[in-house]
Coordinates of C-alpha atoms and ligand atoms in Angstrom, one line a residue:
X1 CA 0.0 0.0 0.0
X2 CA 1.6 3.4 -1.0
X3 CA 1.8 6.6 1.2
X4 CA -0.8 7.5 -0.3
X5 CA -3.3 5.5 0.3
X6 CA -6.2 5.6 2.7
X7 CA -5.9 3.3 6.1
X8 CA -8.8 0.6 5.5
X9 CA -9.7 1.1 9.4
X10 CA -10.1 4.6 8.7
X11 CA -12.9 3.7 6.6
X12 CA -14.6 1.5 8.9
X13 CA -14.3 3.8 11.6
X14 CA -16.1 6.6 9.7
X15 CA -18.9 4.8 8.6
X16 CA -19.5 3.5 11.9
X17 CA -19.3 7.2 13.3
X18 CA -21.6 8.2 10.7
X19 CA -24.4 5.4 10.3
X20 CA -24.5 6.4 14.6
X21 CA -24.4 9.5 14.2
X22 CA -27.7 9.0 12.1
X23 CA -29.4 6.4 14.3
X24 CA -28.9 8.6 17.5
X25 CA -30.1 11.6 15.6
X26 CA -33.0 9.7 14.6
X27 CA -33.5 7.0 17.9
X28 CA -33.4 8.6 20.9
X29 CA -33.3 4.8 21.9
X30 CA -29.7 4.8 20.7
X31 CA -28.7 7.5 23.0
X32 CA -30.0 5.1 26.1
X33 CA -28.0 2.7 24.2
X34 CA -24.5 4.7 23.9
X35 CA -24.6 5.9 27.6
X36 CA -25.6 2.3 29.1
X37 CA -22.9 0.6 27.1
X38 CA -20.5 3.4 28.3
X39 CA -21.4 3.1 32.0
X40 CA -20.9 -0.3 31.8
X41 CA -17.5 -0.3 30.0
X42 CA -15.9 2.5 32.8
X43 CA -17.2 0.4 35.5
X44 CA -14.4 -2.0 33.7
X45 CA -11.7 0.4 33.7
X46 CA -10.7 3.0 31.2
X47 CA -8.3 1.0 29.2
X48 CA -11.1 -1.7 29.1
X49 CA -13.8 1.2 28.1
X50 CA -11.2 2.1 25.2
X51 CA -10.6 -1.1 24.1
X52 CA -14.7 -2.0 24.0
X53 CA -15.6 1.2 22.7
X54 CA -13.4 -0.2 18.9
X55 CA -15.7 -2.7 18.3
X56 CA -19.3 -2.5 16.7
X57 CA -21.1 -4.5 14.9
X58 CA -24.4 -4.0 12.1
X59 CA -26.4 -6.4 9.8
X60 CA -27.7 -6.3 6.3
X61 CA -29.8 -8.5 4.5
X62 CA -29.7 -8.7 0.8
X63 CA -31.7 -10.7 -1.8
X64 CA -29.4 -12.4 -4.2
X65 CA -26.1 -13.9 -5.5
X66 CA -25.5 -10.7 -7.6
X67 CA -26.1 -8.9 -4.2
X68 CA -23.8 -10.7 -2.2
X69 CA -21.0 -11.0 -5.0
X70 CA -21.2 -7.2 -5.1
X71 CA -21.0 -6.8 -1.3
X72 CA -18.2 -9.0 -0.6
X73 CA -16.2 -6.2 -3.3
X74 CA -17.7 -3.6 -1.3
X75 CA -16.5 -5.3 2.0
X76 CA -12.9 -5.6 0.4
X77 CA -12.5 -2.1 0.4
X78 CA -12.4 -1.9 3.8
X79 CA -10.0 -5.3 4.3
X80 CA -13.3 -7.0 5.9
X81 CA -13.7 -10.8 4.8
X82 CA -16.3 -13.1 5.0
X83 CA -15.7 -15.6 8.0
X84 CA -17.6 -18.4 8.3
X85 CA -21.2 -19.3 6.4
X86 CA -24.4 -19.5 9.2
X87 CA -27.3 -21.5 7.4
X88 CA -30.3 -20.0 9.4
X89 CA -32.7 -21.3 6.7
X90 CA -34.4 -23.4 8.5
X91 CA -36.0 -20.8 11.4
X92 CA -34.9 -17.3 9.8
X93 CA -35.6 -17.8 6.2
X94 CA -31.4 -16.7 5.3
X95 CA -27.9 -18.2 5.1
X96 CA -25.4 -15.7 6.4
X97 CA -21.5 -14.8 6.7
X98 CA -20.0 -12.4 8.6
X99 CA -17.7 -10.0 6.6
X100 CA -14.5 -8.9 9.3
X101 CA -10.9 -8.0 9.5
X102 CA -9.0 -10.8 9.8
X103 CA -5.8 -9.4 11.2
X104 CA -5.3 -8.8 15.2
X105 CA -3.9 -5.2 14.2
X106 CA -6.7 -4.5 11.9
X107 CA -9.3 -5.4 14.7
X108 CA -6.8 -3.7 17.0
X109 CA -7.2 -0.3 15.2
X110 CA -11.2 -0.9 14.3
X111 CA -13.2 -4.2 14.9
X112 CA -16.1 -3.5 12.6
X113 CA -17.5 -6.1 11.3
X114 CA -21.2 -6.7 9.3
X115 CA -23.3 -9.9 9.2
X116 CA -24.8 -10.3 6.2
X117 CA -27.7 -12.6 5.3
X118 CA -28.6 -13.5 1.9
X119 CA -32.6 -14.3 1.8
X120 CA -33.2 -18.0 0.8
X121 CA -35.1 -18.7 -2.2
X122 CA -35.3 -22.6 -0.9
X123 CA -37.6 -20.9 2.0
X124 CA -40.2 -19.5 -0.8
X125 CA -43.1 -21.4 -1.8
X126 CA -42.9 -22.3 -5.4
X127 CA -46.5 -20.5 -6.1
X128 CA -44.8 -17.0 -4.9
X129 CA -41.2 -17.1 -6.5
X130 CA -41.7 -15.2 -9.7
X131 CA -43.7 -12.8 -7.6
X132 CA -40.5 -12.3 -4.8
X133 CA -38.4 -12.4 -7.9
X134 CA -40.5 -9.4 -9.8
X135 CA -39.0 -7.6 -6.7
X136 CA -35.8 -8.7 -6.0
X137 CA -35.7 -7.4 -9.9
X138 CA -36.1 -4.0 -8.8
X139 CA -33.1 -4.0 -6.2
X140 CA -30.0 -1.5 -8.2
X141 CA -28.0 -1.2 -4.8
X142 CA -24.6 -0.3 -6.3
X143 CA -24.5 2.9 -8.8
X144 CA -21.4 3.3 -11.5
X145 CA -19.9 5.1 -9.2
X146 CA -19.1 2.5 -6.4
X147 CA -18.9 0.0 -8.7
X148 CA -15.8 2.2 -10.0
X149 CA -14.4 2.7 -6.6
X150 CA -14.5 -0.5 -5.5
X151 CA -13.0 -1.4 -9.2
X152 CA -10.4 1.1 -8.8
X153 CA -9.6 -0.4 -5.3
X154 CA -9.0 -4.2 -6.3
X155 CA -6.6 -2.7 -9.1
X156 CA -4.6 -0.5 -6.9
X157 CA -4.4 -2.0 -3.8
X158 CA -6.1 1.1 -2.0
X159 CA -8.0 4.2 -1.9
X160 CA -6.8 7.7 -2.1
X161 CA -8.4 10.2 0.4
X162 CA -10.4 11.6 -1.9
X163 CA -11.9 8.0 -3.6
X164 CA -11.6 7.1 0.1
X165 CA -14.5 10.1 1.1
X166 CA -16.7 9.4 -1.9
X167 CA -16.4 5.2 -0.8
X168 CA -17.1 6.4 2.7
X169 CA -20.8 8.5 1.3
X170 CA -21.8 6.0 -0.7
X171 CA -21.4 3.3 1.8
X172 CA -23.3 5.8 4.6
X173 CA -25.9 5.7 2.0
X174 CA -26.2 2.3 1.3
X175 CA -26.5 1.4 4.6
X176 CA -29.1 3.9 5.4
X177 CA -32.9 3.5 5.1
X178 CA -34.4 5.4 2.4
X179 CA -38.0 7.1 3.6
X180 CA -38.8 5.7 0.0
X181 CA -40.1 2.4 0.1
X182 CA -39.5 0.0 -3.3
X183 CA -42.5 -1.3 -3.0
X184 CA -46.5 -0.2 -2.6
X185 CA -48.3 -0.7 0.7
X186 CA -49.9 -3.9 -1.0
X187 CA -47.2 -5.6 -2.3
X188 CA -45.4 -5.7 1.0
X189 CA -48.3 -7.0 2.4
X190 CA -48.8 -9.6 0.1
X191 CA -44.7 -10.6 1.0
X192 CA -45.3 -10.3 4.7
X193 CA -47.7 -13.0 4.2
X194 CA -45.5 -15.1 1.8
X195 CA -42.5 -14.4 3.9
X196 CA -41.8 -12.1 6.7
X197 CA -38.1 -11.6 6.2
X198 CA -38.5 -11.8 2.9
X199 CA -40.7 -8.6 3.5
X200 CA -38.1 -6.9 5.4
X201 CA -35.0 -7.2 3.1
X202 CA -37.8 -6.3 0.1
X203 CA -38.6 -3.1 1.4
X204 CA -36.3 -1.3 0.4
X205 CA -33.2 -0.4 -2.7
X206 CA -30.7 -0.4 0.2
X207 CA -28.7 -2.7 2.7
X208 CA -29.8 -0.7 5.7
X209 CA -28.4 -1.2 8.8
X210 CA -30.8 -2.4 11.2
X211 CA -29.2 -2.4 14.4
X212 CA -25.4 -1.1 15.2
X213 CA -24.2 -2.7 18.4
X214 CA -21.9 -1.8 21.0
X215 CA -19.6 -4.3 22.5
X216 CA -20.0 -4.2 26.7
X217 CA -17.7 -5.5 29.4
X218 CA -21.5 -7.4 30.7
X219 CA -24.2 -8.2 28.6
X220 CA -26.6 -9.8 31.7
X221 CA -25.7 -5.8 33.2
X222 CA -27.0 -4.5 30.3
X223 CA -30.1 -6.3 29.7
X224 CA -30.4 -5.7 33.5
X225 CA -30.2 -2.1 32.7
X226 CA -32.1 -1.5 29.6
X227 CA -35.0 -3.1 31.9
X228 CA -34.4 -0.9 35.0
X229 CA -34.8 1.6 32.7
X230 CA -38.7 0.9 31.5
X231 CA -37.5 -0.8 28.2
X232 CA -38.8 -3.7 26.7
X233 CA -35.7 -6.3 26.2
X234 CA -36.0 -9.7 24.8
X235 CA -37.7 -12.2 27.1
X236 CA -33.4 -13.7 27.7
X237 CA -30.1 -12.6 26.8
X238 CA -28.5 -15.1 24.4
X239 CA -25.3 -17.0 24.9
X240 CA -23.8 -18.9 27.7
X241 CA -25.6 -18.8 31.4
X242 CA -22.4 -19.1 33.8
X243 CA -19.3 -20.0 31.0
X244 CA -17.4 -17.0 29.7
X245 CA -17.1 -18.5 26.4
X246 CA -18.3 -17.3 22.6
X247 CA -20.8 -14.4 23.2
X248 CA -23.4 -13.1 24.4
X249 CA -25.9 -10.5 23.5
X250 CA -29.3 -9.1 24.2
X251 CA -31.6 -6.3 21.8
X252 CA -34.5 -4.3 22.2
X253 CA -37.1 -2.8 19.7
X254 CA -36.8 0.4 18.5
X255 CA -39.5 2.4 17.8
X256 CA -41.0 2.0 14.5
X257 CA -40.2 4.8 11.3
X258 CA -42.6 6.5 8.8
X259 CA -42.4 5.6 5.2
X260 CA -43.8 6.4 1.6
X261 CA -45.3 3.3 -0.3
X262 CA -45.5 4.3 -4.1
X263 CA -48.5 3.8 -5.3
X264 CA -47.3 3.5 -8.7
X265 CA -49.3 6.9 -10.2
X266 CA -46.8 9.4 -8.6
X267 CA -48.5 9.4 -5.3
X268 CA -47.3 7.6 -1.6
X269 CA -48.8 6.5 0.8
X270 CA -47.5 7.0 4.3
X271 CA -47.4 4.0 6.8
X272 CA -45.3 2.8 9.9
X273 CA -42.2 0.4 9.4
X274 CA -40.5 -1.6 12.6
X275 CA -37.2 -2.8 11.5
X276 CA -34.5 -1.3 13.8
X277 CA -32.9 -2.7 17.0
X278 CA -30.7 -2.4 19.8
X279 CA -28.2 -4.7 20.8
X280 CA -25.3 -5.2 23.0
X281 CA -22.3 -8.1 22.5
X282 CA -20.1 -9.3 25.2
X283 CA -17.0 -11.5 23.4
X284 CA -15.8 -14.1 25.2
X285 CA -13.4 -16.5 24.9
X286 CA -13.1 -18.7 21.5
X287 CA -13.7 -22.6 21.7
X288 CA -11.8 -24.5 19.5
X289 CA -13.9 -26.9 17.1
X290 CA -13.9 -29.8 20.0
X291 CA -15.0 -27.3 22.7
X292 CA -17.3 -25.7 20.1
X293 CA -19.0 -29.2 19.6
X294 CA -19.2 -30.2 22.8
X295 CA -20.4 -27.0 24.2
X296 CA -23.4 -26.5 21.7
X297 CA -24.6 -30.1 22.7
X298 CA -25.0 -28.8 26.4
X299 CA -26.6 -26.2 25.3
X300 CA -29.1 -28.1 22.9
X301 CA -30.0 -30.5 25.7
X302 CA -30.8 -27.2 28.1
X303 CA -32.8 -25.8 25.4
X304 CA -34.4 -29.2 25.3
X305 CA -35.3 -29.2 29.0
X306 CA -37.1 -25.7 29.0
X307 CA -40.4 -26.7 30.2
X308 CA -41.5 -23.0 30.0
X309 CA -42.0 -20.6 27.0
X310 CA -41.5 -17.2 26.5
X311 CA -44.7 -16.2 27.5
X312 CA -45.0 -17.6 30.5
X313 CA -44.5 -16.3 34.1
X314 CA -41.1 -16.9 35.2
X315 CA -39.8 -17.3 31.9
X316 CA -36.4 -15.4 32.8
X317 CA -35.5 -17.5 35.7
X318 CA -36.0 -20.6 34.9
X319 CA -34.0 -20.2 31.1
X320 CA -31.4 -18.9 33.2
X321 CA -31.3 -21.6 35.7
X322 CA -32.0 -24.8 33.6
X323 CA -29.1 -23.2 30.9
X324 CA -26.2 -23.0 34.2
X325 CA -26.9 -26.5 34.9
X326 CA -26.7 -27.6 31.8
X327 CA -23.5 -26.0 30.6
X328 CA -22.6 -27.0 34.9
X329 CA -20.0 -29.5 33.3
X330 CA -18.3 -27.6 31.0
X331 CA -14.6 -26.6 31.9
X332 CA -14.4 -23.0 33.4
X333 CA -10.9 -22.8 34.5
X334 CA -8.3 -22.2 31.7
X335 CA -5.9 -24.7 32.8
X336 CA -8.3 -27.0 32.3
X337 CA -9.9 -25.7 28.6
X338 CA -5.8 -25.9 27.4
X339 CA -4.9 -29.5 28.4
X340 CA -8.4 -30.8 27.0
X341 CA -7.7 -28.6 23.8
X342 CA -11.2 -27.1 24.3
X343 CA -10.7 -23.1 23.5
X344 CA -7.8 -21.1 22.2
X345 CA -5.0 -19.5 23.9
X346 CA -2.4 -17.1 23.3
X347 CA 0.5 -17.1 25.4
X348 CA 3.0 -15.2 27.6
X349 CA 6.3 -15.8 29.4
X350 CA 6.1 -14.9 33.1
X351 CA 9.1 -13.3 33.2
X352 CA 9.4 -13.7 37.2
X353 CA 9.3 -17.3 37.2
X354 CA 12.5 -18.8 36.6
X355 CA 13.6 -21.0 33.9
X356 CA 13.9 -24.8 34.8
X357 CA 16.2 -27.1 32.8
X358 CA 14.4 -29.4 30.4
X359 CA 11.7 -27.3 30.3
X360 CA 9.1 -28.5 27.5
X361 CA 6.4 -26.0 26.3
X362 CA 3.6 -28.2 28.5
X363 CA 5.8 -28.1 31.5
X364 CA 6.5 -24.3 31.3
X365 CA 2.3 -24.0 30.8
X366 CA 1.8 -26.1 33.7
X367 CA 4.8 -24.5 36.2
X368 CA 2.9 -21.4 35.5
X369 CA 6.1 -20.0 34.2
X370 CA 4.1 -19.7 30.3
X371 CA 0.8 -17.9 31.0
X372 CA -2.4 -18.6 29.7
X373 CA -4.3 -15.6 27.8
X374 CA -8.3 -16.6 26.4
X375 CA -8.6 -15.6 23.0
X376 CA -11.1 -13.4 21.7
X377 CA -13.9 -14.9 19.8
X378 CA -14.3 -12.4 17.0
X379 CA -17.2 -14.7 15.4
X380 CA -21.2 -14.8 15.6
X381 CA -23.3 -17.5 17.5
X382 CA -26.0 -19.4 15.1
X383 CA -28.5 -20.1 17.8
X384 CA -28.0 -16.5 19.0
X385 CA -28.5 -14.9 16.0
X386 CA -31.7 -16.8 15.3
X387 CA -33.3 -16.1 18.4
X388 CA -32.6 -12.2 17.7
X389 CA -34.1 -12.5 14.2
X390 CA -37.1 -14.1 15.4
X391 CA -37.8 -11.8 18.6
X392 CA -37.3 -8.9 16.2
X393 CA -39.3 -9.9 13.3
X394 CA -41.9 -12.2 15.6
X395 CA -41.0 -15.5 13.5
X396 CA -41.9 -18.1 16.6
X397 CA -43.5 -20.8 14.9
X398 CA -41.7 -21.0 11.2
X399 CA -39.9 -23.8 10.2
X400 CA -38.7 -24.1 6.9
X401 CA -38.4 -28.1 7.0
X402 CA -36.9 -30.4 4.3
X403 CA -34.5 -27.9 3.1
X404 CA -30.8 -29.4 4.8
X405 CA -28.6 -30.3 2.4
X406 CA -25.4 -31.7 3.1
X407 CA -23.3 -29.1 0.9
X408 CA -25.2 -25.9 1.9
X409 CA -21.7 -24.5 2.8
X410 CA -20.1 -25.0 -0.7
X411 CA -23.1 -23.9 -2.8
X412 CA -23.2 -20.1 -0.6
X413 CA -19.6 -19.8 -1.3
X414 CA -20.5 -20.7 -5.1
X415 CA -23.0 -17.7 -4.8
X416 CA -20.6 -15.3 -3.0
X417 CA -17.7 -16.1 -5.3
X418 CA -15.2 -17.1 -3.0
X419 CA -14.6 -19.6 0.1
X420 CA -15.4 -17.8 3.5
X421 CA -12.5 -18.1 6.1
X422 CA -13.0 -20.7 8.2
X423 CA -13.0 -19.1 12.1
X424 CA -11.1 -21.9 13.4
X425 CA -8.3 -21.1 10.9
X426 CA -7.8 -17.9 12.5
X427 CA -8.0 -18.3 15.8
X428 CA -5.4 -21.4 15.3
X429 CA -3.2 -19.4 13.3
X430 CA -3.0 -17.2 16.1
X431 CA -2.3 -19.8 19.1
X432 CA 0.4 -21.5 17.1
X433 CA 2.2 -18.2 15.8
X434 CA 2.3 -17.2 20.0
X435 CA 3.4 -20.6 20.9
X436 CA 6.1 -20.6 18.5
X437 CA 7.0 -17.7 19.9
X438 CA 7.4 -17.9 23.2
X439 CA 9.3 -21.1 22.6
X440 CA 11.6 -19.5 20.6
X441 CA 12.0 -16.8 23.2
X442 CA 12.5 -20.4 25.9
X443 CA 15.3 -21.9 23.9
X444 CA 12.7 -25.0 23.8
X445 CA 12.1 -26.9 20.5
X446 CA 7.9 -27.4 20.0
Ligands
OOG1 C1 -29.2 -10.2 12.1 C2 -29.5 -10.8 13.4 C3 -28.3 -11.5 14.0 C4 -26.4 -11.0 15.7 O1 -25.7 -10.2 16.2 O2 -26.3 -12.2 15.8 C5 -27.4 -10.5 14.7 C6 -30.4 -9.6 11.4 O3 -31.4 -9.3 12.0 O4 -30.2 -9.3 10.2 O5 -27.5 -9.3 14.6
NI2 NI1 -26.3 -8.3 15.9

């Protein structure tokens, strides 16, 4: 990359600033949002608040491979990849990705990162798919003029800052909901009854953000918060109950927004659109694909065990408590995750301990004399991200059955053009560049 060119995390960190500029502008919700998450992230410390305060994350839906080739070009631009393919089909109606830096500096400097759902045509009734297709039809997200930039970017290797700006309004653009809705008051009807998210990522020419999320030192403190405060969370925050691994999060409705349907003569008419959310993250530690596995069984079987729903009395509670004791057996203590090979490390000579002789890399971990440091799970959770699509859209009930297929995975990367990174790639890169070296740094061979 030449002097000259524009930092990719500058990019990311403008368009954050300026997509929440918008929503607090328009949400006083957000505000309650920004000053919670704050609160929370001093009561850490203010290195901890700094550090939190770096990473946000948004989601778009779009409606087609052509979409989601032109995306992932978009998403290059600002060095973000897609990691790892979600097939929500079944529940939600979308398969997904998650487009992030995949470099500790680059997260370092700016964590954003977008997760991006492609709407299913497997999850549309035969009678109705001309009909959603007549629509998707309609969708002309990227003008010449980002198609250029990002163009101009893949052959140059970067942005100037002045191709940098103009990337930066078109993206705020993109990612903004027009008050113009694509299509009449009818027709979104009619798709609300076909489909509900197909209804919300048809609504509009854009790849509006619909919630922009803070990361918090506590996600249980915020949920705790938002609710001391009069407003309405989800019935349960997601994620683990009592193991500080993967993530959690929690969200909140925002009000709803006015928009013009065309009527197709000229005219609008004016109705009320819910789309927009709040939602906090807390990252936790990353499992490693035998921790991962092991981990989501315990927390099938507790999801099995609910004998409550939702809308019942003492729903909270008893999630809570049936989720602990489920997840009861899974390894808390580091120590413990490491020798079982159940979540990823980095590590750190402890420079006070002295070196024995014959000191082997597990030895060293064991004396204490190599510490242990959790890694940073940087990815999204499936079962999380499905239970926020459904409270938000009010999905309970839809299943999309008969639609597995075995190579799902390979047929979205087909559609997006390239193989996403696989998340446990990264995160083993990571542990085995550290290991190497802090054995190097030992004198040990490992
Ligand atoms: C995405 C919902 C999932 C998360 O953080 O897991 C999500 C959407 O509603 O498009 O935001
Ligand atoms: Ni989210």
């Amino acid at each position: 990359m030449s002097k000259l060119m524009t930092d990719p995390s500058w990019i990311r960190a403008e368009i954050v600033q300026r997509i929440l500029q918008r929503f607090r502008d328009a949400l006083p919700l957000y505000e309650d949002m920004m000053n919670v998450a704050r609160d929370i992230n001093l009561a850490a410390g203010e290195e901890e608040a700094r550090r939190l305060g770096r990473v946000m994350h948004a989601a778009i839906r779009c409606a087609s491979s052509d979409e989601l080739q032109q995306i992932r070009g978009m998403f290059a631009v600002m060095r973000n990849e897609p990691v790892n393919y979600y097939d929500l089909r079944e529940k939600v109606s979308v398969e997904s990705t998650a487009f992030r830096p995949v470099a500790v500096d680059e997260i370092e400097r700016n964590g954003f990162r977008v997760f991006c759902s492609m709407l299913s045509m497997d999850c549309i009734p035969e009678e109705h798919q001309d009909f959603v297709q007549s629509i998707i039809d309609r969708r002309h997200l990227f003008d010449d003029e980002l198609k250029e930039l990002i163009a101009i970017d893949a052959q140059h290797g970067g942005l100037d800052q002045e191709q940098a700006n103009r990337f930066v309004d078109k993206c705020v653009d993109l990612f903004t909901r027009p008050e113009e809705a694509l299509v009449s008051l009818a027709e979104y009807e009619t798709l609300r009854e076909i489909n509900k998210v197909a209804a919300q990522v048809l609504i509009s020419n854009s790849l509006a953000f619909n919630h922009l999320t803070p990361s918090v030192a506590s996600v249980p403190a915020a949920h705790a918060e938002m609710q001391r405060r009069g407003i309405k969370t989800i019935p349960v925050w997601q994620g683990p109950v009592g193991k500080d691994v993967i993530l959690r999060q929690t969200s909140c409705l925002a009000p709803p927004v006015v928009l013009k349907f065309p009527n197709g003569d000229g005219t609008f008419t004016t109705a009320e659109y819910q789309e927009t959310f709040v939602e906090f993250e807390e990252r936790l530690q990353a499992l490693t694909r035998k921790g991962r596995v092991r981990f989501e069984g315990m927390f099938a079987s507790g999801k099995a065990q609910l004998t409550l729903s939702e809308k019942d009395d003492g729903y909270a509670d008893h999630y809570y408590e049936t989720m602990q004791a489920a997840l009861s057996d899974f390894p808390g203590d580091p120590a413990e995750l490491w020798s079982k090979g159940l979540a990823y490390f980095t590590y750190r000579v402890d420079s006070s301990v002295e070196v024995p002789a014959d000191v082997s890399f597990e030895t060293a971990v064991e004396s204490g004399l190599v510490k242990l440091l959790p890694q940073q799970y940087e990815d999204f959770f499936g079962p999380a991200a499905t239970n926020i699509f459904n409270s938000n859209i009010g999905l309970e009930g839809v299943s999309n059955v008969g639609i597995a297929k075995p190579d799902a995975q390979s047929s979205f990367e087909t559609l997006l053009g390239q193989d996403v990174v696989d998340m446990y790639d990264y995160y083993d890169a990571i542990e085995q560049e550290s290991k190497r070296s802090v054995c190097e740094s030992l004198g040990i061979d490992c």
